[in-house]
Amino acid sequence: MIDQKSKIRSQRITLLAMCLLVLFWMLDAAVDAHLFGEETYIQQRELAIRIIFALLFIAFIFYIRRVMLQRDALEAALQSALDDAEAEKERTTAIVSAMGDGISIQDTDLKVLYQNDAHKALVGDHVGEYCYSAYQMNDKACDFCDLVKSFRDGNVYRRESSPARSEGKIHVEIISSSLRDKNGKVVAGIEMVRDITKRKQTEAELERQANLLQRLIDTIPSPIFYKDRNGVFLGCNEAFTHCSGIAKSGVIGKTASQFLPPHLAAAQENMDRKLFAEPGVQVFETTIPCADSGQRQVILNSATFTDARGGVAGLVGIVIDITELKKSEKQIKKLNEDLFAHAAELAAANKELEAFSYSVSHDLRTPLTRIFSAGQALQEDYAPLLDENGKFFVHTITDACEQMEELIEALLALSQVTKAEIRREEVDLSRLALDITTELQLTAPGRQVVFNIAADVTACCDPELAHVVLENLLGNAWKYTGKRPDARIDFGAREDEGKKVYFIRDNGAGFDMKKAGNLFKPFQRLHSSSDFSGTGIGLATVERIIKHHGGRVWGEGEPEKGATFYFTFN
C-alpha cells in the first residue's frame, strides 16, 4: 500500500515538473518577443511552433500519464492475483497437510515433489528423492508401479501393501492417479496412502468370528440354513449338505428352485413369502427326502432376522428330524393302548378278586362259626366224657377257628385298605400313638414297657389310615418286645434330605436284614407262630397304606437287638 502511494506521488511530481517546464519555455518565448521590439515574421512563426510543440508535449505528457496509470493498474491486478494464488496455495497445502491420509506428488520422472505430514509419518521425508529409490531401494522404476501405468492410460489404480515398520507390520491402501494440464499433458502424479490396519484387523476379527460361528453350527446335527430376502442362500451347515446331498458351493448364492425338486422349492418359497409378509417365527411339519437317510419327517422352524436399520434382511431355518420321535410316539401310543387294556383287565381281575375274597370270607365264616360252635359245645357240654386227648383236640379246633377268624378279618382289611379315597388333613400322630399305646397297655396290665412318644409330631394324611399304620407298627413292637423285661418302644420323626421321616423303634426280637425283602409280603413271617402269634398281614397292610399316600416304608433290624420301621407321607 505504501509503494502504491509513493508511485502516485512520484507521478504527480513528474507531471507538475513537465508542465512547469512547458510554461517556462512559452514564457521565455514571450519575453524574447517583447524585449527585442516589433515581432518579425520569423519570431511569430517561432512562437507559433513553440506553442504547437508545447501543446503536443502536454498531450504526450497526458498520454504517458495514462499509460503509467494502466501499467500501475495491471501491476496491482497481477499482484492481487499472485496474492490470491499464494493464499489458495497455502490453503490447499494446509488442507492436504491436515488430511489423515498420506499424500505425495511426484513429477513424471517419479521424483518426489511434495509430501504431507501424514505421508511423512508413514514412510519418512523423501522430498527430492526418486520414489523407487526411497521406497523400494531400486535404481529404476518398479515394473508394477501404478503411477507409471496411470501416466500411460490415465486410469486410477488401487492396491494394498503391508510394509514393515519399527512399530510393527501395518496395512495400507495406495491410490495412484495422474495430474494433467488443460491440454491433457501429464505434468505430475499423485499417490494417496491410507492406513487400513484397523480395518484389516476388524475384518480379520470378523472373519475369525464368522469361522467360529460356522464351526459351531457345523457341529449341530440338525440342518441349518440362512438366506436373504430374495431367497438366495447365504450359508448352511454340514448337516444341511449331508441331507441335501449338495456341497456348500452348490447351495450358497443360489435359490431353492436351483437345487431342490420343483415341488419342494415351490412349497418352501410359498412359506418364505408368508413369513416375510408377517415377520417372526414360522413352524410347520412336513416330509422331505434326505440324501443320507431317505424320506424323513421333519419340523421346519424358520425365523426372520433384521439388518442394522431394523428392516427384515432374511431368514434363518433349522430342520428338526422327528422321524424317530414319530416312531416312538406310535410305539408309546400302542404301549399305552396295551397298558390301558391290561389296566382294564387288572381292574376287572381286582374286582373279581375282591368279590371272590369277600365271598370266600363270607362263605368261610358260616362253616367256621359252626365248627367253633361245635367245639365250644363239646368243651362245655361234653367235657366229662372227654379224656385229656379229646380235650386237647377240642381246644386245638377252637384255637384254629379263632386264628382263622383273625386271618379272615385281616384279609378283608387288606382288600379294603386302598379302595377308600384319601382324605388328607393335618393329623396329630403323637396323640394317635398315645391312644394306641394306652389300649395296648390295657390288654396286658402286668407288662412293664417304657413308651417314649415324641410330642407334636404331625403329618398331612388320612387320619383313619394313619391310625391303621400306627396300630400295626406299634402292635408289632409291643408283640416282639413281649419277652424282654426292659422293653422300650420309641416313636418320633426326623428330617432327611428335606423330608420328614417317621419311625417306630423297639428293643425286641429284631430280624435278620438278609430276610428284609419278605417283611412286607402277605403271609410272610420272619418268626415262628409258636413264638409270636399273628397273621402276617399287618406289614403288608402298612405298605399298601403308605404307598397309597405316595410315601415309602422300610425296616432295619438285628436279631435280639430290636427293629426300627421308617415311613414317609408324600
Short mmCIF file of N, CA and C in Angstrom, two decimals, residues 402-536:
data_model
loop_
_atom_site.label_atom_id
_atom_site.label_comp_id
_atom_site.label_asym_id
_atom_site.label_seq_id
_atom_site.Cartn_x
_atom_site.Cartn_y
_atom_site.Cartn_z
N GLU A 402 -60.41 -119.50 65.89
CA GLU A 402 -60.14 -118.11 66.25
C GLU A 402 -59.05 -117.50 65.33
N GLN A 403 -57.98 -118.28 65.09
CA GLN A 403 -56.93 -117.80 64.18
C GLN A 403 -57.48 -117.59 62.78
N MET A 404 -58.36 -118.52 62.34
CA MET A 404 -58.95 -118.38 61.00
C MET A 404 -59.82 -117.13 60.94
N GLU A 405 -60.52 -116.82 62.00
CA GLU A 405 -61.35 -115.62 62.05
C GLU A 405 -60.48 -114.37 61.95
N GLU A 406 -59.36 -114.37 62.70
CA GLU A 406 -58.43 -113.24 62.62
C GLU A 406 -57.88 -113.07 61.20
N LEU A 407 -57.56 -114.21 60.58
CA LEU A 407 -57.00 -114.16 59.22
C LEU A 407 -58.03 -113.62 58.23
N ILE A 408 -59.28 -114.04 58.39
CA ILE A 408 -60.33 -113.54 57.50
C ILE A 408 -60.51 -112.04 57.67
N GLU A 409 -60.50 -111.58 58.92
CA GLU A 409 -60.63 -110.15 59.18
C GLU A 409 -59.46 -109.37 58.58
N ALA A 410 -58.25 -109.93 58.69
CA ALA A 410 -57.06 -109.27 58.13
C ALA A 410 -57.12 -109.19 56.62
N LEU A 411 -57.59 -110.29 56.01
CA LEU A 411 -57.71 -110.30 54.55
C LEU A 411 -58.73 -109.27 54.07
N LEU A 412 -59.86 -109.18 54.76
CA LEU A 412 -60.86 -108.18 54.40
C LEU A 412 -60.31 -106.76 54.55
N ALA A 413 -59.56 -106.54 55.65
CA ALA A 413 -58.97 -105.21 55.86
C ALA A 413 -57.95 -104.89 54.77
N LEU A 414 -57.14 -105.90 54.40
CA LEU A 414 -56.12 -105.69 53.36
C LEU A 414 -56.76 -105.39 52.02
N SER A 415 -57.87 -106.03 51.68
CA SER A 415 -58.51 -105.81 50.39
C SER A 415 -59.24 -104.47 50.35
N GLN A 416 -59.64 -103.98 51.51
CA GLN A 416 -60.42 -102.74 51.54
C GLN A 416 -59.55 -101.50 51.78
N VAL A 417 -58.25 -101.69 52.18
CA VAL A 417 -57.46 -100.57 52.65
C VAL A 417 -57.19 -99.52 51.58
N THR A 418 -57.05 -99.92 50.32
CA THR A 418 -56.73 -98.96 49.25
C THR A 418 -57.94 -98.59 48.41
N LYS A 419 -59.12 -99.05 48.78
CA LYS A 419 -60.30 -98.72 47.99
C LYS A 419 -60.84 -97.34 48.34
N ALA A 420 -60.68 -96.96 49.59
CA ALA A 420 -61.24 -95.69 50.04
C ALA A 420 -60.41 -94.52 49.52
N GLU A 421 -61.07 -93.39 49.25
CA GLU A 421 -60.38 -92.16 48.85
C GLU A 421 -59.62 -91.59 50.05
N ILE A 422 -58.42 -91.09 49.77
CA ILE A 422 -57.62 -90.49 50.83
C ILE A 422 -58.20 -89.12 51.19
N ARG A 423 -58.46 -88.90 52.45
CA ARG A 423 -58.95 -87.61 52.95
C ARG A 423 -57.84 -86.99 53.79
N ARG A 424 -57.06 -86.15 53.13
CA ARG A 424 -55.88 -85.59 53.81
C ARG A 424 -56.26 -84.44 54.72
N GLU A 425 -55.60 -84.44 55.88
CA GLU A 425 -55.70 -83.31 56.81
C GLU A 425 -54.51 -83.38 57.75
N GLU A 426 -54.30 -82.33 58.52
CA GLU A 426 -53.19 -82.32 59.46
C GLU A 426 -53.55 -83.20 60.64
N VAL A 427 -52.79 -84.29 60.81
CA VAL A 427 -53.09 -85.29 61.84
C VAL A 427 -52.02 -85.26 62.91
N ASP A 428 -52.46 -85.27 64.16
CA ASP A 428 -51.54 -85.31 65.31
C ASP A 428 -51.17 -86.76 65.56
N LEU A 429 -50.03 -87.19 65.00
CA LEU A 429 -49.60 -88.58 65.14
C LEU A 429 -49.21 -88.90 66.58
N SER A 430 -48.70 -87.92 67.27
CA SER A 430 -48.33 -88.16 68.68
C SER A 430 -49.57 -88.55 69.50
N ARG A 431 -50.70 -87.86 69.30
CA ARG A 431 -51.93 -88.18 70.01
C ARG A 431 -52.43 -89.58 69.64
N LEU A 432 -52.36 -89.93 68.33
CA LEU A 432 -52.77 -91.27 67.91
C LEU A 432 -51.91 -92.34 68.57
N ALA A 433 -50.58 -92.10 68.59
CA ALA A 433 -49.66 -93.08 69.19
C ALA A 433 -49.97 -93.26 70.68
N LEU A 434 -50.26 -92.17 71.39
CA LEU A 434 -50.59 -92.27 72.83
C LEU A 434 -51.87 -93.07 73.04
N ASP A 435 -52.88 -92.84 72.20
CA ASP A 435 -54.12 -93.59 72.33
C ASP A 435 -53.90 -95.08 72.11
N ILE A 436 -53.10 -95.41 71.07
CA ILE A 436 -52.87 -96.82 70.74
C ILE A 436 -52.07 -97.52 71.84
N THR A 437 -51.03 -96.84 72.36
CA THR A 437 -50.22 -97.46 73.43
C THR A 437 -51.05 -97.64 74.70
N THR A 438 -51.97 -96.73 74.95
CA THR A 438 -52.84 -96.88 76.13
C THR A 438 -53.71 -98.13 75.99
N GLU A 439 -54.25 -98.34 74.78
CA GLU A 439 -55.06 -99.52 74.53
C GLU A 439 -54.22 -100.79 74.67
N LEU A 440 -52.97 -100.76 74.18
CA LEU A 440 -52.10 -101.93 74.30
C LEU A 440 -51.82 -102.26 75.76
N GLN A 441 -51.60 -101.24 76.58
CA GLN A 441 -51.31 -101.49 77.99
C GLN A 441 -52.51 -102.08 78.71
N LEU A 442 -53.72 -101.72 78.26
CA LEU A 442 -54.93 -102.27 78.88
C LEU A 442 -55.07 -103.76 78.59
N THR A 443 -54.51 -104.22 77.44
CA THR A 443 -54.60 -105.66 77.12
C THR A 443 -53.70 -106.50 77.99
N ALA A 444 -52.64 -105.92 78.54
CA ALA A 444 -51.72 -106.67 79.42
C ALA A 444 -51.24 -105.73 80.52
N PRO A 445 -52.06 -105.50 81.51
CA PRO A 445 -51.70 -104.53 82.56
C PRO A 445 -50.44 -104.89 83.32
N GLY A 446 -50.08 -106.15 83.32
CA GLY A 446 -48.93 -106.55 84.11
C GLY A 446 -47.59 -106.30 83.43
N ARG A 447 -47.58 -105.97 82.13
CA ARG A 447 -46.30 -105.77 81.42
C ARG A 447 -45.69 -104.44 81.77
N GLN A 448 -44.37 -104.45 81.84
CA GLN A 448 -43.62 -103.22 82.10
C GLN A 448 -42.93 -102.79 80.80
N VAL A 449 -43.48 -101.81 80.13
CA VAL A 449 -42.93 -101.30 78.86
C VAL A 449 -42.77 -99.79 78.96
N VAL A 450 -41.59 -99.31 78.58
CA VAL A 450 -41.34 -97.86 78.57
C VAL A 450 -41.67 -97.31 77.17
N PHE A 451 -42.65 -96.41 77.11
CA PHE A 451 -43.01 -95.76 75.84
C PHE A 451 -42.42 -94.35 75.80
N ASN A 452 -41.72 -94.04 74.71
CA ASN A 452 -41.16 -92.69 74.52
C ASN A 452 -41.81 -92.11 73.27
N ILE A 453 -42.89 -91.36 73.46
CA ILE A 453 -43.65 -90.79 72.35
C ILE A 453 -43.28 -89.32 72.20
N ALA A 454 -42.66 -88.96 71.06
CA ALA A 454 -42.28 -87.55 70.84
C ALA A 454 -43.53 -86.70 70.71
N ALA A 455 -43.46 -85.49 71.26
CA ALA A 455 -44.61 -84.58 71.26
C ALA A 455 -44.70 -83.81 69.93
N ASP A 456 -45.92 -83.44 69.58
CA ASP A 456 -46.20 -82.55 68.45
C ASP A 456 -45.68 -83.09 67.11
N VAL A 457 -45.75 -84.40 66.94
CA VAL A 457 -45.41 -84.98 65.65
C VAL A 457 -46.69 -85.02 64.80
N THR A 458 -46.67 -84.32 63.67
CA THR A 458 -47.87 -84.25 62.83
C THR A 458 -47.53 -84.68 61.40
N ALA A 459 -48.59 -84.95 60.63
CA ALA A 459 -48.43 -85.32 59.22
C ALA A 459 -49.72 -84.98 58.49
N CYS A 460 -49.57 -84.66 57.18
CA CYS A 460 -50.74 -84.41 56.35
C CYS A 460 -51.12 -85.73 55.69
N CYS A 461 -52.15 -86.38 56.22
CA CYS A 461 -52.51 -87.71 55.75
C CYS A 461 -53.97 -87.99 56.12
N ASP A 462 -54.41 -89.19 55.76
CA ASP A 462 -55.74 -89.63 56.12
C ASP A 462 -55.72 -90.11 57.57
N PRO A 463 -56.53 -89.53 58.45
CA PRO A 463 -56.44 -89.88 59.87
C PRO A 463 -56.78 -91.35 60.14
N GLU A 464 -57.77 -91.91 59.45
CA GLU A 464 -58.15 -93.30 59.71
C GLU A 464 -57.06 -94.26 59.26
N LEU A 465 -56.51 -94.00 58.07
CA LEU A 465 -55.43 -94.87 57.57
C LEU A 465 -54.16 -94.71 58.39
N ALA A 466 -53.88 -93.48 58.85
CA ALA A 466 -52.72 -93.27 59.71
C ALA A 466 -52.88 -94.06 61.01
N HIS A 467 -54.12 -94.14 61.52
CA HIS A 467 -54.36 -94.92 62.74
C HIS A 467 -54.05 -96.39 62.49
N VAL A 468 -54.42 -96.91 61.29
CA VAL A 468 -54.14 -98.31 60.97
C VAL A 468 -52.63 -98.55 60.91
N VAL A 469 -51.89 -97.61 60.32
CA VAL A 469 -50.42 -97.76 60.22
C VAL A 469 -49.80 -97.83 61.61
N LEU A 470 -50.11 -96.85 62.45
CA LEU A 470 -49.52 -96.82 63.80
C LEU A 470 -49.98 -98.02 64.62
N GLU A 471 -51.23 -98.42 64.45
CA GLU A 471 -51.74 -99.57 65.21
C GLU A 471 -50.97 -100.82 64.87
N ASN A 472 -50.68 -101.04 63.59
CA ASN A 472 -49.93 -102.24 63.18
C ASN A 472 -48.48 -102.17 63.63
N LEU A 473 -47.82 -101.02 63.43
CA LEU A 473 -46.40 -100.93 63.76
C LEU A 473 -46.18 -100.94 65.28
N LEU A 474 -46.99 -100.19 66.02
CA LEU A 474 -46.86 -100.21 67.48
C LEU A 474 -47.28 -101.58 68.03
N GLY A 475 -48.29 -102.19 67.38
CA GLY A 475 -48.69 -103.54 67.81
C GLY A 475 -47.59 -104.54 67.61
N ASN A 476 -46.85 -104.43 66.48
CA ASN A 476 -45.71 -105.32 66.24
C ASN A 476 -44.62 -105.09 67.30
N ALA A 477 -44.31 -103.80 67.56
CA ALA A 477 -43.28 -103.50 68.56
C ALA A 477 -43.70 -104.06 69.93
N TRP A 478 -44.98 -103.91 70.28
CA TRP A 478 -45.50 -104.45 71.56
C TRP A 478 -45.36 -105.98 71.58
N LYS A 479 -45.67 -106.62 70.46
CA LYS A 479 -45.63 -108.09 70.40
C LYS A 479 -44.20 -108.60 70.49
N TYR A 480 -43.27 -108.00 69.72
CA TYR A 480 -41.92 -108.55 69.64
C TYR A 480 -41.02 -108.13 70.79
N THR A 481 -41.52 -107.29 71.69
CA THR A 481 -40.78 -106.98 72.94
C THR A 481 -41.38 -107.73 74.12
N GLY A 482 -42.29 -108.67 73.82
CA GLY A 482 -43.01 -109.37 74.90
C GLY A 482 -42.12 -110.20 75.80
N LYS A 483 -40.96 -110.63 75.32
CA LYS A 483 -40.08 -111.48 76.12
C LYS A 483 -38.95 -110.70 76.79
N ARG A 484 -39.01 -109.36 76.69
CA ARG A 484 -37.93 -108.56 77.29
C ARG A 484 -38.45 -107.86 78.54
N PRO A 485 -37.73 -108.03 79.66
CA PRO A 485 -38.19 -107.39 80.90
C PRO A 485 -37.99 -105.86 80.87
N ASP A 486 -37.03 -105.41 80.05
CA ASP A 486 -36.76 -103.96 79.96
C ASP A 486 -37.25 -103.40 78.62
N ALA A 487 -38.44 -103.80 78.20
CA ALA A 487 -38.96 -103.41 76.88
C ALA A 487 -39.07 -101.88 76.74
N ARG A 488 -38.72 -101.42 75.55
CA ARG A 488 -38.77 -99.97 75.29
C ARG A 488 -39.26 -99.75 73.84
N ILE A 489 -40.19 -98.84 73.66
CA ILE A 489 -40.75 -98.52 72.34
C ILE A 489 -40.73 -97.01 72.17
N ASP A 490 -40.10 -96.56 71.04
CA ASP A 490 -39.97 -95.12 70.76
C ASP A 490 -40.75 -94.78 69.49
N PHE A 491 -41.33 -93.58 69.50
CA PHE A 491 -41.98 -93.03 68.31
C PHE A 491 -41.53 -91.58 68.13
N GLY A 492 -41.15 -91.22 66.91
CA GLY A 492 -40.70 -89.85 66.67
C GLY A 492 -40.57 -89.56 65.17
N ALA A 493 -39.88 -88.46 64.86
CA ALA A 493 -39.67 -88.05 63.45
C ALA A 493 -38.34 -87.34 63.34
N ARG A 494 -37.79 -87.33 62.11
CA ARG A 494 -36.52 -86.64 61.83
C ARG A 494 -36.57 -86.09 60.42
N GLU A 495 -35.64 -85.16 60.12
CA GLU A 495 -35.53 -84.59 58.77
C GLU A 495 -34.46 -85.35 58.00
N ASP A 496 -34.80 -85.76 56.79
CA ASP A 496 -33.84 -86.47 55.94
C ASP A 496 -33.98 -85.92 54.51
N GLU A 497 -32.96 -85.12 54.09
CA GLU A 497 -32.94 -84.50 52.76
C GLU A 497 -34.21 -83.68 52.50
N GLY A 498 -34.60 -82.92 53.49
CA GLY A 498 -35.73 -82.02 53.34
C GLY A 498 -37.09 -82.68 53.52
N LYS A 499 -37.11 -83.99 53.81
CA LYS A 499 -38.38 -84.70 54.01
C LYS A 499 -38.47 -85.19 55.46
N LYS A 500 -39.69 -85.21 55.96
CA LYS A 500 -39.91 -85.70 57.32
C LYS A 500 -40.08 -87.22 57.28
N VAL A 501 -39.25 -87.90 58.07
CA VAL A 501 -39.29 -89.36 58.15
C VAL A 501 -39.75 -89.74 59.56
N TYR A 502 -40.79 -90.55 59.65
CA TYR A 502 -41.33 -91.01 60.94
C TYR A 502 -40.76 -92.39 61.24
N PHE A 503 -40.62 -92.70 62.54
CA PHE A 503 -40.04 -94.00 62.89
C PHE A 503 -40.69 -94.54 64.16
N ILE A 504 -40.68 -95.88 64.27
CA ILE A 504 -41.07 -96.60 65.49
C ILE A 504 -39.96 -97.60 65.77
N ARG A 505 -39.35 -97.47 66.95
CA ARG A 505 -38.17 -98.28 67.29
C ARG A 505 -38.47 -99.10 68.54
N ASP A 506 -37.98 -100.32 68.55
CA ASP A 506 -38.13 -101.18 69.75
C ASP A 506 -36.83 -101.93 69.99
N ASN A 507 -36.73 -102.53 71.17
CA ASN A 507 -35.54 -103.32 71.52
C ASN A 507 -35.91 -104.79 71.68
N GLY A 508 -36.84 -105.24 70.81
CA GLY A 508 -37.34 -106.60 70.92
C GLY A 508 -36.54 -107.62 70.15
N ALA A 509 -37.25 -108.57 69.53
CA ALA A 509 -36.60 -109.72 68.90
C ALA A 509 -35.81 -109.34 67.65
N GLY A 510 -36.18 -108.24 66.99
CA GLY A 510 -35.47 -107.84 65.78
C GLY A 510 -35.66 -108.83 64.65
N PHE A 511 -34.81 -108.72 63.62
CA PHE A 511 -34.88 -109.65 62.49
C PHE A 511 -33.57 -109.59 61.72
N ASP A 512 -33.36 -110.60 60.89
CA ASP A 512 -32.15 -110.68 60.07
C ASP A 512 -32.37 -109.86 58.80
N MET A 513 -31.47 -108.86 58.54
CA MET A 513 -31.62 -107.99 57.37
C MET A 513 -31.55 -108.76 56.06
N LYS A 514 -31.00 -109.97 56.08
CA LYS A 514 -30.97 -110.77 54.87
C LYS A 514 -32.39 -111.16 54.43
N LYS A 515 -33.32 -111.17 55.40
CA LYS A 515 -34.70 -111.54 55.10
C LYS A 515 -35.61 -110.32 55.01
N ALA A 516 -35.01 -109.13 54.96
CA ALA A 516 -35.81 -107.91 54.96
C ALA A 516 -36.71 -107.80 53.74
N GLY A 517 -36.37 -108.48 52.63
CA GLY A 517 -37.19 -108.42 51.43
C GLY A 517 -38.56 -109.03 51.61
N ASN A 518 -38.73 -109.88 52.67
CA ASN A 518 -40.02 -110.55 52.89
C ASN A 518 -40.87 -109.83 53.93
N LEU A 519 -40.37 -108.68 54.42
CA LEU A 519 -41.07 -108.02 55.52
C LEU A 519 -42.51 -107.65 55.17
N PHE A 520 -42.70 -107.12 53.97
CA PHE A 520 -44.00 -106.55 53.63
C PHE A 520 -44.82 -107.44 52.68
N LYS A 521 -44.41 -108.69 52.55
CA LYS A 521 -45.18 -109.62 51.74
C LYS A 521 -46.25 -110.28 52.60
N PRO A 522 -47.46 -110.39 52.07
CA PRO A 522 -48.53 -111.03 52.86
C PRO A 522 -48.17 -112.48 53.22
N PHE A 523 -48.49 -112.84 54.45
CA PHE A 523 -48.32 -114.21 54.98
C PHE A 523 -46.85 -114.61 55.13
N GLN A 524 -45.92 -113.65 54.89
CA GLN A 524 -44.50 -113.97 55.06
C GLN A 524 -44.09 -113.52 56.47
N ARG A 525 -43.79 -114.52 57.33
CA ARG A 525 -43.41 -114.22 58.71
C ARG A 525 -41.95 -114.56 58.92
N LEU A 526 -41.24 -113.68 59.67
CA LEU A 526 -39.82 -113.91 59.93
C LEU A 526 -39.61 -114.62 61.27
N HIS A 527 -40.69 -114.83 62.00
CA HIS A 527 -40.61 -115.53 63.29
C HIS A 527 -41.67 -116.62 63.33
N SER A 528 -41.41 -117.64 64.11
CA SER A 528 -42.35 -118.77 64.23
C SER A 528 -43.63 -118.31 64.93
N SER A 529 -44.77 -118.84 64.45
CA SER A 529 -46.06 -118.50 65.07
C SER A 529 -46.16 -119.03 66.49
N SER A 530 -45.35 -120.04 66.82
CA SER A 530 -45.35 -120.55 68.19
C SER A 530 -44.67 -119.58 69.14
N ASP A 531 -43.71 -118.78 68.59
CA ASP A 531 -43.04 -117.79 69.43
C ASP A 531 -43.84 -116.49 69.50
N PHE A 532 -44.33 -116.04 68.33
CA PHE A 532 -45.09 -114.80 68.25
C PHE A 532 -46.29 -115.03 67.35
N SER A 533 -47.48 -114.81 67.87
CA SER A 533 -48.69 -115.02 67.10
C SER A 533 -48.87 -113.92 66.07
N GLY A 534 -49.74 -114.18 65.10
CA GLY A 534 -50.01 -113.17 64.08
C GLY A 534 -50.44 -113.79 62.77
N THR A 535 -50.92 -112.95 61.88
CA THR A 535 -51.42 -113.44 60.59
C THR A 535 -50.43 -113.21 59.44
N GLY A 536 -49.43 -112.32 59.63
CA GLY A 536 -48.51 -112.00 58.54
C GLY A 536 -49.09 -111.02 57.54
#
